[in-house]
Amino acid sequence: MIWLGIDTSNTPLSVAITKNGQTLVEIVQNVKLTHSVTAMPVIEELLAKVNMKPNDIDAIAVSEGPGSYTGIRIGVTIAKTLAWTLNKPLVGVSSLKVIASNANLFNGLVCSLFDARRQNVYAGVYRGIHMEPVIEDHHCTIVDLLTNLKELKEPVLFVGQDVTIFEEVIKEHLGEKALFAPKTLQLPRATKLIELAAEKPFQSMDEVQAFVPKYHRLAQAEAEWMKEQKKE
């Protein structure tokens, strides 16, 4: 089975093509380029490298959020368009889970997080080879997250590019229980995305059409608009 995986949920871009569980080609780039400009050309480039056409793809995996609102929308839009046009299955996977799966061999809890500004984070906590959720993906303050983790009384490996922003406060709350993944594990990999997607059931084409990102928080503009509506 041939999979195309697309992750544009944050600054890094990762795209991969796998066949029967083996990676044919993968790209991970961590530069500030606009995904709306770069993502499709990268997909086309990788297809050309393996001498495939879009219709050769059997299924599509996409990071569904949380993360950058714009980034998530771009990836989901591309994935939905391809899936709908080619009549192929589409499977969404948590972008936090994709990052966490880089450390799925860790014997303990794995916490992936993204900076949500103002001392807030998007975070998920997982365990084991299949990254079973211990604390579901959510939006909260960093202090609330660390308070919940401290109550679990287990070693926690933190993964993600934004972990360094909160490293000191993490150490203050968790002490020796806090561990930090090496930089080589901090970027999303579309091959990991595909592995996780392959464990999930396929959606119907109606569900593909209705597929939406999982932001876990309203965008600032949307939140302010709703606040104004309530005043009227």
PDB file of C-alpha atoms in Angstrom:
ATOM      1  CA  MET A   1       0.000   0.000   0.000  1.00  0.00           C
ATOM      2  CA  ILE A   2       1.309   3.419  -0.958  1.00  0.00           C
ATOM      3  CA  TRP A   3       0.836   6.319   1.461  1.00  0.00           C
ATOM      4  CA  LEU A   4       1.428  10.039   1.094  1.00  0.00           C
ATOM      5  CA  GLY A   5       2.003  11.870   4.386  1.00  0.00           C
ATOM      6  CA  ILE A   6       1.784  15.657   4.789  1.00  0.00           C
ATOM      7  CA  ASP A   7       2.659  17.696   7.903  1.00  0.00           C
ATOM      8  CA  THR A   8       2.448  21.491   7.712  1.00  0.00           C
ATOM      9  CA  SER A   9       1.153  22.030  11.245  1.00  0.00           C
ATOM     10  CA  ASN A  10       4.040  24.297  12.297  1.00  0.00           C
ATOM     11  CA  THR A  11       7.133  25.942  10.782  1.00  0.00           C
ATOM     12  CA  PRO A  12       8.726  22.626   9.690  1.00  0.00           C
ATOM     13  CA  LEU A  13       7.390  20.943   6.567  1.00  0.00           C
ATOM     14  CA  SER A  14       7.525  17.176   6.209  1.00  0.00           C
ATOM     15  CA  VAL A  15       6.265  15.074   3.314  1.00  0.00           C
ATOM     16  CA  ALA A  16       6.835  11.360   2.769  1.00  0.00           C
ATOM     17  CA  ILE A  17       5.830   8.518   0.490  1.00  0.00           C
ATOM     18  CA  THR A  18       5.898   4.976   1.844  1.00  0.00           C
ATOM     19  CA  LYS A  19       5.101   1.615   0.301  1.00  0.00           C
ATOM     20  CA  ASN A  20       4.093  -1.411   2.375  1.00  0.00           C
ATOM     21  CA  GLY A  21       5.571   0.147   5.500  1.00  0.00           C
ATOM     22  CA  GLN A  22       8.898   1.107   3.961  1.00  0.00           C
ATOM     23  CA  THR A  23       9.992   4.677   3.315  1.00  0.00           C
ATOM     24  CA  LEU A  24      10.520   5.444  -0.356  1.00  0.00           C
ATOM     25  CA  VAL A  25      11.276   9.125   0.074  1.00  0.00           C
ATOM     26  CA  GLU A  26      10.904  11.740   2.802  1.00  0.00           C
ATOM     27  CA  ILE A  27      11.732  15.402   3.227  1.00  0.00           C
ATOM     28  CA  VAL A  28      11.884  17.407   6.443  1.00  0.00           C
ATOM     29  CA  GLN A  29      12.704  21.083   6.078  1.00  0.00           C
ATOM     30  CA  ASN A  30      12.888  23.504   8.974  1.00  0.00           C
ATOM     31  CA  VAL A  31      13.026  26.902   7.324  1.00  0.00           C
ATOM     32  CA  LYS A  32      10.531  29.745   7.426  1.00  0.00           C
ATOM     33  CA  LEU A  33       8.965  29.326   4.021  1.00  0.00           C
ATOM     34  CA  THR A  34       5.279  29.669   3.231  1.00  0.00           C
ATOM     35  CA  HIS A  35       3.702  26.217   3.155  1.00  0.00           C
ATOM     36  CA  SER A  36       1.085  27.411   0.673  1.00  0.00           C
ATOM     37  CA  VAL A  37       3.917  28.042  -1.790  1.00  0.00           C
ATOM     38  CA  THR A  38       6.223  25.110  -0.998  1.00  0.00           C
ATOM     39  CA  ALA A  39       4.045  22.136  -0.001  1.00  0.00           C
ATOM     40  CA  MET A  40       2.593  21.169  -3.394  1.00  0.00           C
ATOM     41  CA  PRO A  41       5.906  21.550  -5.264  1.00  0.00           C
ATOM     42  CA  VAL A  42       7.546  19.297  -2.658  1.00  0.00           C
ATOM     43  CA  ILE A  43       4.805  16.682  -3.097  1.00  0.00           C
ATOM     44  CA  GLU A  44       5.224  16.824  -6.867  1.00  0.00           C
ATOM     45  CA  GLU A  45       9.014  16.576  -6.522  1.00  0.00           C
ATOM     46  CA  LEU A  46       8.809  13.482  -4.309  1.00  0.00           C
ATOM     47  CA  LEU A  47       6.319  11.778  -6.612  1.00  0.00           C
ATOM     48  CA  ALA A  48       8.668  12.422  -9.523  1.00  0.00           C
ATOM     49  CA  LYS A  49      11.623  10.991  -7.591  1.00  0.00           C
ATOM     50  CA  VAL A  50       9.833   7.663  -7.128  1.00  0.00           C
ATOM     51  CA  ASN A  51       8.376   7.749 -10.651  1.00  0.00           C
ATOM     52  CA  MET A  52       4.781   7.895  -9.463  1.00  0.00           C
ATOM     53  CA  LYS A  53       1.673   9.818 -10.390  1.00  0.00           C
ATOM     54  CA  PRO A  54      -0.844  11.130  -7.844  1.00  0.00           C
ATOM     55  CA  ASN A  55      -3.291   8.359  -8.693  1.00  0.00           C
ATOM     56  CA  ASP A  56      -0.713   5.754  -7.634  1.00  0.00           C
ATOM     57  CA  ILE A  57      -1.247   6.841  -4.035  1.00  0.00           C
ATOM     58  CA  ASP A  58      -3.562   4.518  -2.095  1.00  0.00           C
ATOM     59  CA  ALA A  59      -4.146   6.689   0.984  1.00  0.00           C
ATOM     60  CA  ILE A  60      -3.257  10.100   2.383  1.00  0.00           C
ATOM     61  CA  ALA A  61      -2.248  10.984   5.948  1.00  0.00           C
ATOM     62  CA  VAL A  62      -2.272  14.539   7.276  1.00  0.00           C
ATOM     63  CA  SER A  63      -1.484  16.234  10.573  1.00  0.00           C
ATOM     64  CA  GLU A  64      -4.827  17.581  11.731  1.00  0.00           C
ATOM     65  CA  GLY A  65      -3.638  19.926  14.507  1.00  0.00           C
ATOM     66  CA  PRO A  66      -3.142  21.553  16.887  1.00  0.00           C
ATOM     67  CA  GLY A  67      -0.455  24.005  15.823  1.00  0.00           C
ATOM     68  CA  SER A  68      -0.281  26.998  13.507  1.00  0.00           C
ATOM     69  CA  TYR A  69      -3.784  27.836  12.291  1.00  0.00           C
ATOM     70  CA  THR A  70      -2.526  28.788   8.854  1.00  0.00           C
ATOM     71  CA  GLY A  71      -0.173  25.829   8.587  1.00  0.00           C
ATOM     72  CA  ILE A  72      -2.827  23.317   9.596  1.00  0.00           C
ATOM     73  CA  ARG A  73      -5.353  24.741   7.138  1.00  0.00           C
ATOM     74  CA  ILE A  74      -2.858  24.535   4.282  1.00  0.00           C
ATOM     75  CA  GLY A  75      -1.993  20.891   4.926  1.00  0.00           C
ATOM     76  CA  VAL A  76      -5.579  19.818   5.475  1.00  0.00           C
ATOM     77  CA  THR A  77      -6.776  21.677   2.372  1.00  0.00           C
ATOM     78  CA  ILE A  78      -4.123  20.032   0.192  1.00  0.00           C
ATOM     79  CA  ALA A  79      -4.818  16.591   1.659  1.00  0.00           C
ATOM     80  CA  LYS A  80      -8.602  16.932   1.309  1.00  0.00           C
ATOM     81  CA  THR A  81      -8.325  18.191  -2.252  1.00  0.00           C
ATOM     82  CA  LEU A  82      -6.086  15.285  -3.250  1.00  0.00           C
ATOM     83  CA  ALA A  83      -8.230  12.725  -1.435  1.00  0.00           C
ATOM     84  CA  TRP A  84     -11.466  14.029  -2.928  1.00  0.00           C
ATOM     85  CA  THR A  85     -10.086  14.474  -6.442  1.00  0.00           C
ATOM     86  CA  LEU A  86      -8.362  11.075  -6.514  1.00  0.00           C
ATOM     87  CA  ASN A  87     -11.111   9.307  -4.543  1.00  0.00           C
ATOM     88  CA  LYS A  88      -8.596   8.101  -1.945  1.00  0.00           C
ATOM     89  CA  PRO A  89      -8.915   7.612   1.832  1.00  0.00           C
ATOM     90  CA  LEU A  90      -7.805  10.448   4.109  1.00  0.00           C
ATOM     91  CA  VAL A  91      -6.638   9.869   7.689  1.00  0.00           C
ATOM     92  CA  GLY A  92      -5.930  12.666  10.153  1.00  0.00           C
ATOM     93  CA  VAL A  93      -3.470  12.313  13.025  1.00  0.00           C
ATOM     94  CA  SER A  94      -2.730  14.627  15.938  1.00  0.00           C
ATOM     95  CA  SER A  95       0.310  16.781  15.185  1.00  0.00           C
ATOM     96  CA  LEU A  96       1.316  16.428  18.842  1.00  0.00           C
ATOM     97  CA  LYS A  97       1.180  12.656  18.552  1.00  0.00           C
ATOM     98  CA  VAL A  98       3.352  12.762  15.425  1.00  0.00           C
ATOM     99  CA  ILE A  99       6.084  14.607  17.343  1.00  0.00           C
ATOM    100  CA  ALA A 100       5.711  12.359  20.392  1.00  0.00           C
ATOM    101  CA  SER A 101       6.094   9.225  18.268  1.00  0.00           C
ATOM    102  CA  ASN A 102       9.712  10.203  17.615  1.00  0.00           C
ATOM    103  CA  ALA A 103      10.313   9.036  21.189  1.00  0.00           C
ATOM    104  CA  ASN A 104       8.005   6.014  21.317  1.00  0.00           C
ATOM    105  CA  LEU A 105      10.794   3.784  22.662  1.00  0.00           C
ATOM    106  CA  PHE A 106      11.124   5.884  25.816  1.00  0.00           C
ATOM    107  CA  ASN A 107      10.228   3.945  28.970  1.00  0.00           C
ATOM    108  CA  GLY A 108       7.957   6.517  30.545  1.00  0.00           C
ATOM    109  CA  LEU A 109       5.669   9.367  29.614  1.00  0.00           C
ATOM    110  CA  VAL A 110       6.265  11.417  26.483  1.00  0.00           C
ATOM    111  CA  CYS A 111       4.927  14.970  26.470  1.00  0.00           C
ATOM    112  CA  SER A 112       4.897  16.892  23.208  1.00  0.00           C
ATOM    113  CA  LEU A 113       4.035  20.554  23.294  1.00  0.00           C
ATOM    114  CA  PHE A 114       3.759  23.635  21.120  1.00  0.00           C
ATOM    115  CA  ASP A 115       3.954  27.227  22.321  1.00  0.00           C
ATOM    116  CA  ALA A 116       0.493  28.848  22.264  1.00  0.00           C
ATOM    117  CA  ARG A 117       1.821  32.195  23.584  1.00  0.00           C
ATOM    118  CA  ARG A 118       1.163  34.024  26.839  1.00  0.00           C
ATOM    119  CA  GLN A 119       2.511  31.070  28.855  1.00  0.00           C
ATOM    120  CA  ASN A 120      -0.012  28.738  27.212  1.00  0.00           C
ATOM    121  CA  VAL A 121       0.718  25.518  25.356  1.00  0.00           C
ATOM    122  CA  TYR A 122      -0.892  22.879  23.215  1.00  0.00           C
ATOM    123  CA  ALA A 123       0.118  19.602  24.796  1.00  0.00           C
ATOM    124  CA  GLY A 124      -0.483  15.871  24.724  1.00  0.00           C
ATOM    125  CA  VAL A 125       0.983  13.108  26.892  1.00  0.00           C
ATOM    126  CA  TYR A 126       1.528   9.595  25.563  1.00  0.00           C
ATOM    127  CA  ARG A 127       3.027   6.245  26.458  1.00  0.00           C
ATOM    128  CA  GLY A 128       4.358   3.173  24.623  1.00  0.00           C
ATOM    129  CA  ILE A 129       5.140   2.037  21.096  1.00  0.00           C
ATOM    130  CA  HIS A 130       1.674   2.956  19.833  1.00  0.00           C
ATOM    131  CA  MET A 131       1.626   6.264  21.714  1.00  0.00           C
ATOM    132  CA  GLU A 132      -1.462   5.591  23.800  1.00  0.00           C
ATOM    133  CA  PRO A 133      -2.802   8.886  25.183  1.00  0.00           C
ATOM    134  CA  VAL A 134      -2.380   9.462  28.919  1.00  0.00           C
ATOM    135  CA  ILE A 135      -3.513  13.088  28.788  1.00  0.00           C
ATOM    136  CA  GLU A 136      -5.473  13.979  25.658  1.00  0.00           C
ATOM    137  CA  ASP A 137      -4.385  16.864  23.431  1.00  0.00           C
ATOM    138  CA  HIS A 138      -5.509  20.143  24.927  1.00  0.00           C
ATOM    139  CA  HIS A 139      -4.793  23.851  25.331  1.00  0.00           C
ATOM    140  CA  CYS A 140      -3.767  25.037  28.801  1.00  0.00           C
ATOM    141  CA  THR A 141      -1.247  27.094  30.743  1.00  0.00           C
ATOM    142  CA  ILE A 142       2.213  25.599  31.093  1.00  0.00           C
ATOM    143  CA  VAL A 143       1.790  25.627  34.888  1.00  0.00           C
ATOM    144  CA  ASP A 144      -1.458  23.644  34.707  1.00  0.00           C
ATOM    145  CA  LEU A 145       0.213  21.088  32.440  1.00  0.00           C
ATOM    146  CA  LEU A 146       3.172  20.676  34.782  1.00  0.00           C
ATOM    147  CA  THR A 147       0.901  20.414  37.821  1.00  0.00           C
ATOM    148  CA  ASN A 148      -0.962  17.533  36.177  1.00  0.00           C
ATOM    149  CA  LEU A 149       2.286  15.839  35.159  1.00  0.00           C
ATOM    150  CA  LYS A 150       3.722  16.142  38.657  1.00  0.00           C
ATOM    151  CA  GLU A 151       0.718  14.268  40.048  1.00  0.00           C
ATOM    152  CA  LEU A 152       1.535  11.291  37.792  1.00  0.00           C
ATOM    153  CA  LYS A 153       4.898  10.853  39.586  1.00  0.00           C
ATOM    154  CA  GLU A 154       6.660   9.399  36.547  1.00  0.00           C
ATOM    155  CA  PRO A 155       9.612  10.410  34.377  1.00  0.00           C
ATOM    156  CA  VAL A 156       8.487  12.661  31.521  1.00  0.00           C
ATOM    157  CA  LEU A 157      10.369  13.146  28.262  1.00  0.00           C
ATOM    158  CA  PHE A 158       9.556  16.485  26.639  1.00  0.00           C
ATOM    159  CA  VAL A 159       9.591  16.645  22.847  1.00  0.00           C
ATOM    160  CA  GLY A 160       9.124  19.521  20.427  1.00  0.00           C
ATOM    161  CA  GLN A 161      10.925  22.592  19.163  1.00  0.00           C
ATOM    162  CA  ASP A 162       9.171  24.874  21.642  1.00  0.00           C
ATOM    163  CA  VAL A 163      10.231  22.913  24.736  1.00  0.00           C
ATOM    164  CA  THR A 164      13.300  25.140  25.155  1.00  0.00           C
ATOM    165  CA  ILE A 165      11.002  28.126  25.764  1.00  0.00           C
ATOM    166  CA  PHE A 166       9.673  26.436  28.901  1.00  0.00           C
ATOM    167  CA  GLU A 167      12.732  24.441  29.969  1.00  0.00           C
ATOM    168  CA  GLU A 168      13.400  26.393  33.170  1.00  0.00           C
ATOM    169  CA  VAL A 169       9.821  26.288  34.454  1.00  0.00           C
ATOM    170  CA  ILE A 170       9.634  22.572  33.596  1.00  0.00           C
ATOM    171  CA  LYS A 171      12.741  21.899  35.685  1.00  0.00           C
ATOM    172  CA  GLU A 172      11.348  23.988  38.549  1.00  0.00           C
ATOM    173  CA  HIS A 173       8.162  21.929  38.712  1.00  0.00           C
ATOM    174  CA  LEU A 174       9.372  18.425  37.874  1.00  0.00           C
ATOM    175  CA  GLY A 175      13.034  18.408  38.855  1.00  0.00           C
ATOM    176  CA  GLU A 176      14.762  15.124  38.001  1.00  0.00           C
ATOM    177  CA  LYS A 177      11.523  13.680  36.612  1.00  0.00           C
ATOM    178  CA  ALA A 178      11.873  16.002  33.610  1.00  0.00           C
ATOM    179  CA  LEU A 179      13.937  14.805  30.663  1.00  0.00           C
ATOM    180  CA  PHE A 180      14.467  16.527  27.331  1.00  0.00           C
ATOM    181  CA  ALA A 181      14.652  14.837  23.936  1.00  0.00           C
ATOM    182  CA  PRO A 182      17.687  15.531  21.733  1.00  0.00           C
ATOM    183  CA  LYS A 183      17.291  18.001  18.878  1.00  0.00           C
ATOM    184  CA  THR A 184      17.241  15.139  16.370  1.00  0.00           C
ATOM    185  CA  LEU A 185      13.809  14.148  17.722  1.00  0.00           C
ATOM    186  CA  GLN A 186      12.269  17.618  17.779  1.00  0.00           C
ATOM    187  CA  LEU A 187      10.959  17.823  14.206  1.00  0.00           C
ATOM    188  CA  PRO A 188       7.834  16.164  12.775  1.00  0.00           C
ATOM    189  CA  ARG A 189       8.419  13.307  10.358  1.00  0.00           C
ATOM    190  CA  ALA A 190       5.818  12.389   7.785  1.00  0.00           C
ATOM    191  CA  THR A 191       6.910   8.741   7.971  1.00  0.00           C
ATOM    192  CA  LYS A 192       5.836   8.695  11.632  1.00  0.00           C
ATOM    193  CA  LEU A 193       2.588  10.377  10.615  1.00  0.00           C
ATOM    194  CA  ILE A 194       1.945   7.584   8.121  1.00  0.00           C
ATOM    195  CA  GLU A 195       2.744   4.870  10.684  1.00  0.00           C
ATOM    196  CA  LEU A 196       0.154   6.320  13.053  1.00  0.00           C
ATOM    197  CA  ALA A 197      -2.408   6.838  10.285  1.00  0.00           C
ATOM    198  CA  ALA A 198      -2.051   3.221   9.168  1.00  0.00           C
ATOM    199  CA  GLU A 199      -3.300   2.122  12.603  1.00  0.00           C
ATOM    200  CA  LYS A 200      -6.589   3.989  12.152  1.00  0.00           C
ATOM    201  CA  PRO A 201      -9.672   3.016  10.112  1.00  0.00           C
ATOM    202  CA  PHE A 202     -10.340   4.672   6.769  1.00  0.00           C
ATOM    203  CA  GLN A 203     -13.093   7.246   6.466  1.00  0.00           C
ATOM    204  CA  SER A 204     -15.899   7.259   3.941  1.00  0.00           C
ATOM    205  CA  MET A 205     -15.751   9.867   1.187  1.00  0.00           C
ATOM    206  CA  ASP A 206     -18.558  11.765   2.929  1.00  0.00           C
ATOM    207  CA  GLU A 207     -16.385  11.927   6.042  1.00  0.00           C
ATOM    208  CA  VAL A 208     -13.445  13.066   3.939  1.00  0.00           C
ATOM    209  CA  GLN A 209     -15.527  15.967   2.644  1.00  0.00           C
ATOM    210  CA  ALA A 210     -16.521  16.875   6.218  1.00  0.00           C
ATOM    211  CA  PHE A 211     -12.970  16.536   7.576  1.00  0.00           C
ATOM    212  CA  VAL A 212     -11.849  19.607   9.536  1.00  0.00           C
ATOM    213  CA  PRO A 213      -8.705  20.506  11.491  1.00  0.00           C
ATOM    214  CA  LYS A 214      -8.548  20.137  15.265  1.00  0.00           C
ATOM    215  CA  TYR A 215      -7.325  23.486  16.525  1.00  0.00           C
ATOM    216  CA  HIS A 216      -8.141  22.924  20.236  1.00  0.00           C
ATOM    217  CA  ARG A 217      -8.590  26.681  20.565  1.00  0.00           C
ATOM    218  CA  LEU A 218     -10.282  29.410  18.584  1.00  0.00           C
ATOM    219  CA  ALA A 219      -8.044  31.714  16.604  1.00  0.00           C
ATOM    220  CA  GLN A 220      -7.648  35.112  18.284  1.00  0.00           C
ATOM    221  CA  ALA A 221      -9.737  36.866  15.646  1.00  0.00           C
ATOM    222  CA  GLU A 222     -12.525  34.288  15.957  1.00  0.00           C
ATOM    223  CA  ALA A 223     -12.469  34.487  19.751  1.00  0.00           C
ATOM    224  CA  GLU A 224     -12.703  38.286  19.706  1.00  0.00           C
ATOM    225  CA  TRP A 225     -15.537  38.160  17.154  1.00  0.00           C
ATOM    226  CA  MET A 226     -17.528  35.745  19.323  1.00  0.00           C
ATOM    227  CA  LYS A 227     -16.872  37.917  22.367  1.00  0.00           C
ATOM    228  CA  GLU A 228     -18.285  40.933  20.536  1.00  0.00           C
ATOM    229  CA  GLN A 229     -21.330  38.949  19.404  1.00  0.00           C
ATOM    230  CA  LYS A 230     -22.169  38.067  23.004  1.00  0.00           C
ATOM    231  CA  LYS A 231     -22.161  41.754  23.937  1.00  0.00           C
ATOM    232  CA  GLU A 232     -24.829  42.586  21.357  1.00  0.00           C
TER     233      GLU A 232
END
